[in-house]
Amino acid sequence: MTARARTGWAVLVLSALLVLAAHLVGARVVPVLTGSMDPVFPRGSLVVTTPLAGADVRAGDVVAFRPPAPYDTGSRPVLHRVTAVSERDGARAMTTRGDANTTADPWTVALDDADLARARWALPLLGWVLAGGTVTAALGVGGVLLLLEARQVAAARHDPPCTCGA
């Protein structure tokens, strides 16, 4: 195995261990697929989030959440800023808006028992890598490593023999 291949595999294993450790402590990553949070979290960013209790949500927080029906986005959370927190009959709810959007989101999200996460920091451009899901990203990285190794092996086989000093 070449030095490049060993380095590639080491980076892949280290990345997998970091993702596993982050998952064990509750951190998640959210790819930013739209420009709604520009310029704070630009399209293509990968935002690292940590769990957030509904009781701890405050106006101004950037939160990853799932909108209520009929606005459900499937498995992808929405990442928007909380514009207001209200309470009615003992139940708390939040309204949200993307920083680049001109109007508030059409939903109100109940905070009791909601799956929420607070945005902590972003890694530019890495969101595109995970946009297809973690498995897609792993297959992509593995495929690139295999292509690089195959290219190097093919180049070594096709190198003409040395005619040094002949």
Coordinates of N, CA and C in Angstrom, one line a residue:
M1 N 0.9 -1.2 0.0 CA 0.0 0.0 0.0 C 0.9 1.2 0.0
T2 N 0.5 2.2 -0.8 CA 1.4 3.4 -0.9 C 1.1 4.3 0.3
A3 N 2.0 5.3 0.4 CA 1.9 6.3 1.5 C 0.6 7.1 1.3
R4 N 0.2 7.4 0.1 CA -1.0 8.2 -0.1 C -2.2 7.4 0.3
A5 N -2.2 6.1 0.0 CA -3.3 5.2 0.3 C -3.4 5.1 1.9
R6 N -2.3 4.9 2.5 CA -2.2 4.8 4.0 C -2.8 6.1 4.6
T7 N -2.3 7.2 4.1 CA -2.8 8.5 4.6 C -4.3 8.6 4.4
G8 N -4.8 8.3 3.2 CA -6.2 8.3 2.9 C -7.0 7.5 3.9
W9 N -6.6 6.2 4.1 CA -7.3 5.3 5.0 C -7.2 5.9 6.4
A10 N -6.1 6.4 6.9 CA -6.0 7.0 8.2 C -7.0 8.2 8.4
V11 N -7.1 9.0 7.4 CA -8.0 10.1 7.4 C -9.5 9.6 7.5
L12 N -9.8 8.6 6.7 CA -11.1 8.0 6.7 C -11.5 7.4 8.0
V13 N -10.5 6.6 8.6 CA -10.8 6.0 9.9 C -10.9 7.1 11.0
L14 N -10.1 8.1 11.0 CA -10.2 9.2 12.0 C -11.5 9.9 11.8
S15 N -11.9 10.2 10.6 CA -13.2 10.9 10.4 C -14.3 10.0 10.9
A16 N -14.3 8.7 10.7 CA -15.4 7.8 11.2 C -15.4 7.8 12.7
L17 N -14.2 7.8 13.3 CA -14.2 7.8 14.8 C -14.7 9.2 15.4
L18 N -14.4 10.3 14.7 CA -14.9 11.6 15.1 C -16.4 11.7 15.0
V19 N -16.9 11.1 13.9 CA -18.4 11.1 13.7 C -19.1 10.3 14.7
L20 N -18.5 9.1 15.0 CA -19.0 8.2 16.1 C -19.0 8.9 17.4
A21 N -17.9 9.5 17.8 CA -17.8 10.2 19.1 C -18.8 11.3 19.2
A22 N -18.9 12.1 18.1 CA -19.9 13.2 18.1 C -21.3 12.7 18.3
H23 N -21.6 11.6 17.6 CA -23.0 10.9 17.7 C -23.2 10.5 19.2
L24 N -22.2 9.9 19.8 CA -22.4 9.4 21.2 C -22.7 10.5 22.2
V25 N -22.2 11.7 21.9 CA -22.4 12.8 22.8 C -23.6 13.7 22.4
G26 N -24.3 13.2 21.3 CA -25.5 13.9 20.9 C -25.4 15.0 19.8
A27 N -24.1 15.2 19.4 CA -23.9 16.2 18.3 C -24.4 15.6 17.0
R28 N -25.0 16.5 16.2 CA -25.4 16.1 14.9 C -24.9 17.1 13.8
V29 N -24.9 16.7 12.6 CA -24.5 17.6 11.5 C -25.7 17.8 10.6
V30 N -25.9 19.0 10.2 CA -27.0 19.4 9.3 C -26.4 20.1 8.1
P31 N -26.6 19.5 6.9 CA -26.1 20.2 5.7 C -27.1 21.3 5.4
V32 N -26.5 22.5 5.0 CA -27.4 23.6 4.6 C -27.5 23.5 3.1
L33 N -28.8 23.3 2.6 CA -29.0 23.0 1.2 C -29.6 24.2 0.5
T34 N -30.0 25.2 1.3 CA -30.6 26.4 0.6 C -29.9 27.7 1.1
G35 N -30.2 28.8 0.6 CA -29.6 30.1 1.0 C -30.4 30.8 2.0
S36 N -31.4 30.1 2.7 CA -32.2 30.8 3.7 C -31.5 31.4 4.9
M37 N -30.3 30.8 5.2 CA -29.6 31.3 6.4 C -28.3 32.1 6.0
D38 N -28.2 32.5 4.7 CA -27.1 33.4 4.3 C -27.2 34.7 5.1
P39 N -26.1 35.3 5.5 CA -24.7 34.9 5.2 C -24.1 34.1 6.4
V40 N -24.9 33.9 7.5 CA -24.4 33.3 8.7 C -24.0 31.8 8.4
F41 N -24.9 31.1 7.8 CA -24.6 29.7 7.4 C -25.0 29.6 5.9
P42 N -24.0 29.8 5.0 CA -24.2 29.8 3.6 C -24.5 28.4 3.0
R43 N -25.2 28.4 1.9 CA -25.5 27.2 1.2 C -24.3 26.3 1.0
G44 N -24.4 25.0 1.3 CA -23.3 24.1 1.2 C -22.5 24.0 2.5
S45 N -22.8 24.7 3.5 CA -22.1 24.6 4.8 C -22.6 23.3 5.5
L46 N -21.8 22.8 6.5 CA -22.2 21.7 7.3 C -22.2 22.3 8.7
V47 N -23.4 22.3 9.3 CA -23.6 22.9 10.7 C -23.6 21.8 11.7
V48 N -22.7 22.0 12.7 CA -22.7 21.1 13.8 C -23.6 21.6 14.9
T49 N -24.5 20.7 15.4 CA -25.5 21.1 16.4 C -25.4 20.2 17.6
T50 N -26.0 20.7 18.7 CA -26.0 19.9 19.9 C -27.5 19.9 20.4
P51 N -27.9 18.9 21.1 CA -29.3 18.8 21.6 C -29.7 20.1 22.4
L52 N -31.0 20.4 22.2 CA -31.5 21.6 22.9 C -32.9 21.3 23.5
A53 N -33.1 21.5 24.7 CA -34.4 21.3 25.4 C -35.4 22.4 25.0
G54 N -36.6 22.1 24.8 CA -37.6 23.1 24.4 C -37.7 24.2 25.4
A55 N -37.4 23.9 26.7 CA -37.5 25.0 27.8 C -36.3 26.0 27.6
D56 N -35.3 25.6 26.9 CA -34.1 26.4 26.8 C -34.1 27.3 25.5
V57 N -35.1 27.2 24.7 CA -35.1 27.9 23.4 C -35.4 29.4 23.7
R58 N -34.6 30.2 23.1 CA -34.8 31.7 23.2 C -34.8 32.4 21.8
A59 N -35.5 33.5 21.7 CA -35.5 34.2 20.5 C -34.0 34.6 20.2
G60 N -33.7 34.4 18.9 CA -32.3 34.7 18.4 C -31.5 33.4 18.3
D61 N -31.9 32.3 18.9 CA -31.2 31.0 18.7 C -31.4 30.6 17.3
V62 N -30.4 29.9 16.7 CA -30.5 29.2 15.5 C -30.7 27.7 15.8
V63 N -31.8 27.2 15.4 CA -32.2 25.9 15.8 C -32.5 25.0 14.6
A64 N -32.1 23.7 14.7 CA -32.5 22.7 13.8 C -33.7 22.0 14.3
F65 N -34.8 21.8 13.5 CA -36.0 21.2 14.0 C -36.8 20.7 12.8
R66 N -37.9 19.9 13.1 CA -38.7 19.4 12.0 C -40.0 20.2 12.1
P67 N -40.4 20.8 11.0 CA -41.7 21.6 11.0 C -42.9 20.7 11.2
P68 N -44.0 21.2 11.7 CA -45.2 20.4 11.9 C -45.9 20.1 10.5
A69 N -46.8 19.2 10.5 CA -47.6 18.9 9.3 C -48.4 20.1 9.1
P70 N -48.7 20.5 7.9 CA -48.4 19.8 6.6 C -47.1 20.3 6.0
Y71 N -46.2 20.9 6.8 CA -44.9 21.4 6.3 C -43.8 20.4 6.5
D72 N -44.1 19.2 6.9 CA -43.0 18.2 7.2 C -42.0 18.1 6.0
T73 N -40.7 18.1 6.3 CA -39.7 18.0 5.3 C -39.1 16.6 5.3
G74 N -39.7 15.6 5.8 CA -39.2 14.3 5.8 C -38.0 14.2 6.8
S75 N -36.9 13.5 6.4 CA -35.9 13.3 7.3 C -34.9 14.5 7.5
R76 N -35.0 15.5 6.7 CA -34.1 16.6 6.8 C -34.7 17.7 7.7
P77 N -33.9 18.1 8.7 CA -34.4 19.2 9.6 C -34.2 20.6 8.9
V78 N -35.0 21.5 9.4 CA -34.9 22.9 8.9 C -34.0 23.6 9.9
L79 N -33.1 24.5 9.5 CA -32.2 25.2 10.3 C -32.5 26.7 10.1
H80 N -33.3 27.3 11.1 CA -33.7 28.7 11.0 C -33.5 29.3 12.4
R81 N -33.6 30.7 12.4 CA -33.5 31.5 13.6 C -34.9 31.6 14.3
V82 N -34.9 31.5 15.6 CA -36.1 31.6 16.4 C -36.4 33.1 16.5
T83 N -37.6 33.5 16.0 CA -37.9 35.0 16.0 C -38.7 35.3 17.3
A84 N -39.5 34.3 17.8 CA -40.3 34.6 19.0 C -40.6 33.3 19.7
V85 N -40.7 33.3 21.0 CA -41.2 32.2 21.8 C -42.4 32.7 22.5
S86 N -43.5 31.9 22.4 CA -44.8 32.3 23.0 C -45.3 31.1 23.9
E87 N -46.2 31.5 24.8 CA -46.8 30.5 25.7 C -48.3 30.7 25.7
R88 N -49.0 29.6 25.5 CA -50.5 29.6 25.6 C -50.9 28.4 26.3
D89 N -51.7 28.6 27.3 CA -52.3 27.5 28.1 C -51.2 26.5 28.6
G90 N -50.0 27.1 29.0 CA -48.9 26.3 29.5 C -48.1 25.6 28.5
A91 N -48.4 25.8 27.2 CA -47.6 25.2 26.1 C -46.8 26.2 25.5
R92 N -45.5 25.9 25.3 CA -44.6 26.9 24.6 C -44.4 26.5 23.2
A93 N -44.2 27.6 22.3 CA -44.1 27.4 20.9 C -43.1 28.4 20.4
M94 N -42.5 28.1 19.2 CA -41.6 29.1 18.6 C -42.0 29.4 17.2
T95 N -41.7 30.6 16.8 CA -41.9 31.0 15.4 C -40.4 31.2 14.9
T96 N -40.2 30.9 13.6 CA -38.9 31.0 13.0 C -38.9 31.7 11.7
R97 N -37.7 32.0 11.2 CA -37.5 32.6 9.9 C -36.0 32.4 9.5
G98 N -35.8 32.1 8.3 CA -34.4 32.1 7.8 C -33.9 33.5 7.7
D99 N -32.6 33.8 8.0 CA -32.0 35.1 8.0 C -32.1 35.8 6.7
A100 N -32.1 35.1 5.6 CA -32.1 35.7 4.3 C -33.6 35.8 3.8
N101 N -34.5 35.2 4.5 CA -35.9 35.3 4.1 C -36.6 36.6 4.5
T102 N -37.5 37.1 3.7 CA -38.2 38.3 4.0 C -39.4 38.2 4.9
T103 N -39.9 36.9 5.0 CA -41.1 36.7 5.8 C -40.8 35.5 6.8
A104 N -41.6 35.5 7.8 CA -41.5 34.4 8.8 C -42.0 33.1 8.2
D105 N -41.5 32.0 8.8 CA -42.0 30.7 8.3 C -43.5 30.5 8.6
P106 N -44.2 29.7 7.7 CA -45.6 29.6 7.9 C -46.1 28.8 9.1
W107 N -45.2 28.3 9.8 CA -45.6 27.4 10.9 C -45.2 27.9 12.3
T108 N -45.8 27.3 13.3 CA -45.4 27.5 14.7 C -45.0 26.1 15.2
V109 N -43.9 26.0 15.9 CA -43.4 24.7 16.3 C -43.6 24.6 17.8
A110 N -44.4 23.6 18.2 CA -44.6 23.3 19.7 C -43.2 22.9 20.2
L111 N -42.9 23.4 21.4 CA -41.6 23.1 22.0 C -41.6 21.9 23.0
D112 N -42.8 21.6 23.4 CA -42.9 20.4 24.3 C -42.6 19.1 23.6
D113 N -41.6 18.4 24.0 CA -41.2 17.1 23.4 C -40.7 17.2 21.9
A114 N -40.3 18.4 21.5 CA -39.8 18.6 20.1 C -38.4 18.1 20.1
D115 N -38.0 17.6 18.9 CA -36.6 17.2 18.6 C -35.9 18.4 18.1
L116 N -35.1 19.1 19.0 CA -34.4 20.3 18.7 C -32.9 20.2 18.9
A117 N -32.2 21.1 18.1 CA -30.8 21.1 18.3 C -30.3 22.5 18.0
R118 N -29.4 23.0 18.8 CA -28.8 24.4 18.6 C -27.6 24.3 17.7
A119 N -27.6 25.3 16.8 CA -26.4 25.4 15.9 C -25.2 25.9 16.6
R120 N -24.1 25.2 16.5 CA -22.9 25.7 17.2 C -21.9 26.3 16.3
W121 N -21.5 25.6 15.2 CA -20.6 26.2 14.3 C -20.8 25.5 12.9
A122 N -20.2 26.1 11.9 CA -20.3 25.6 10.5 C -19.0 25.4 9.9
L123 N -19.0 24.4 9.0 CA -17.8 24.0 8.2 C -18.2 24.3 6.7
P124 N -17.6 25.4 6.1 CA -18.0 25.7 4.8 C -17.8 24.6 3.8
L125 N -18.7 24.5 2.8 CA -18.7 23.5 1.7 C -18.9 22.1 2.1
L126 N -18.7 21.7 3.3 CA -18.8 20.3 3.7 C -20.2 19.8 3.6
G127 N -21.2 20.7 3.6 CA -22.6 20.2 3.6 C -22.9 19.5 2.3
W128 N -22.2 19.9 1.2 CA -22.4 19.3 -0.1 C -22.0 17.8 0.0
V129 N -21.0 17.5 0.7 CA -20.5 16.1 0.9 C -21.6 15.3 1.5
L130 N -22.3 15.8 2.5 CA -23.3 15.0 3.3 C -24.7 15.2 2.8
A131 N -24.9 16.0 1.7 CA -26.2 16.3 1.2 C -27.0 15.0 0.9
G132 N -26.2 14.0 0.4 CA -26.9 12.7 0.0 C -27.0 11.8 1.2
G133 N -26.5 12.1 2.3 CA -26.5 11.3 3.5 C -25.1 10.8 3.8
T134 N -25.0 10.3 5.1 CA -23.7 9.9 5.6 C -23.2 8.7 4.8
V135 N -24.1 7.8 4.4 CA -23.6 6.6 3.6 C -23.1 7.0 2.3
T136 N -23.8 7.9 1.6 CA -23.3 8.5 0.3 C -22.0 9.1 0.5
A137 N -21.8 9.9 1.5 CA -20.5 10.5 1.7 C -19.4 9.5 1.9
A138 N -19.6 8.5 2.7 CA -18.7 7.4 3.0 C -18.3 6.7 1.7
L139 N -19.3 6.3 0.9 CA -19.1 5.7 -0.4 C -18.3 6.6 -1.3
G140 N -18.6 7.9 -1.3 CA -17.8 8.8 -2.1 C -16.4 8.9 -1.8
V141 N -16.1 9.0 -0.5 CA -14.7 9.1 0.0 C -14.0 7.8 -0.3
G142 N -14.7 6.7 0.0 CA -14.0 5.4 -0.3 C -13.8 5.2 -1.8
G143 N -14.7 5.6 -2.6 CA -14.5 5.5 -4.0 C -13.3 6.4 -4.5
V144 N -13.2 7.6 -4.0 CA -12.1 8.4 -4.4 C -10.8 7.8 -4.0
L145 N -10.7 7.3 -2.8 CA -9.5 6.6 -2.3 C -9.1 5.4 -3.2
L146 N -10.1 4.6 -3.6 CA -9.9 3.5 -4.5 C -9.4 3.9 -5.9
L147 N -10.0 5.0 -6.4 CA -9.6 5.5 -7.7 C -8.2 6.0 -7.7
L148 N -7.8 6.7 -6.6 CA -6.4 7.2 -6.5 C -5.4 6.1 -6.4
E149 N -5.8 5.0 -5.7 CA -4.9 3.9 -5.5 C -4.8 3.1 -6.9
A150 N -5.9 2.9 -7.5 CA -5.9 2.2 -8.8 C -5.1 3.0 -9.9
R151 N -5.2 4.3 -9.8 CA -4.5 5.2 -10.8 C -3.0 5.0 -10.5
Q152 N -2.6 5.0 -9.3 CA -1.2 4.9 -9.0 C -0.6 3.6 -9.3
V153 N -1.4 2.5 -9.1 CA -1.0 1.2 -9.5 C -0.8 1.0 -11.0
A154 N -1.8 1.6 -11.7 CA -1.8 1.5 -13.2 C -0.6 2.3 -13.7
A155 N -0.3 3.5 -13.1 CA 0.9 4.3 -13.6 C 2.2 3.5 -13.3
A156 N 2.3 2.8 -12.2 CA 3.5 2.0 -11.9 C 3.7 0.9 -12.9
R157 N 2.6 0.3 -13.3 CA 2.7 -0.8 -14.3 C 3.1 -0.4 -15.7
H158 N 2.7 0.9 -16.0 CA 3.0 1.4 -17.4 C 4.2 2.2 -17.5
D159 N 4.9 2.4 -16.4 CA 6.2 3.2 -16.5 C 7.2 2.4 -17.4
P160 N 7.8 3.0 -18.3 CA 8.8 2.3 -19.1 C 10.0 2.0 -18.3
P161 N 10.6 0.9 -18.6 CA 11.8 0.5 -17.8 C 12.9 1.6 -18.0
C162 N 13.7 1.8 -17.0 CA 14.7 2.8 -17.0 C 15.8 2.5 -18.0
T163 N 16.1 3.4 -18.8 CA 17.2 3.2 -19.7 C 18.3 4.2 -19.4
C164 N 18.5 4.4 -18.1 CA 19.5 5.3 -17.5 C 20.9 4.8 -17.9
G165 N 21.7 5.6 -18.5 CA 23.1 5.3 -18.8 C 23.2 4.4 -20.0
A166 N 22.1 4.1 -20.7 CA 22.2 3.2 -21.9 C 22.7 3.9 -23.1

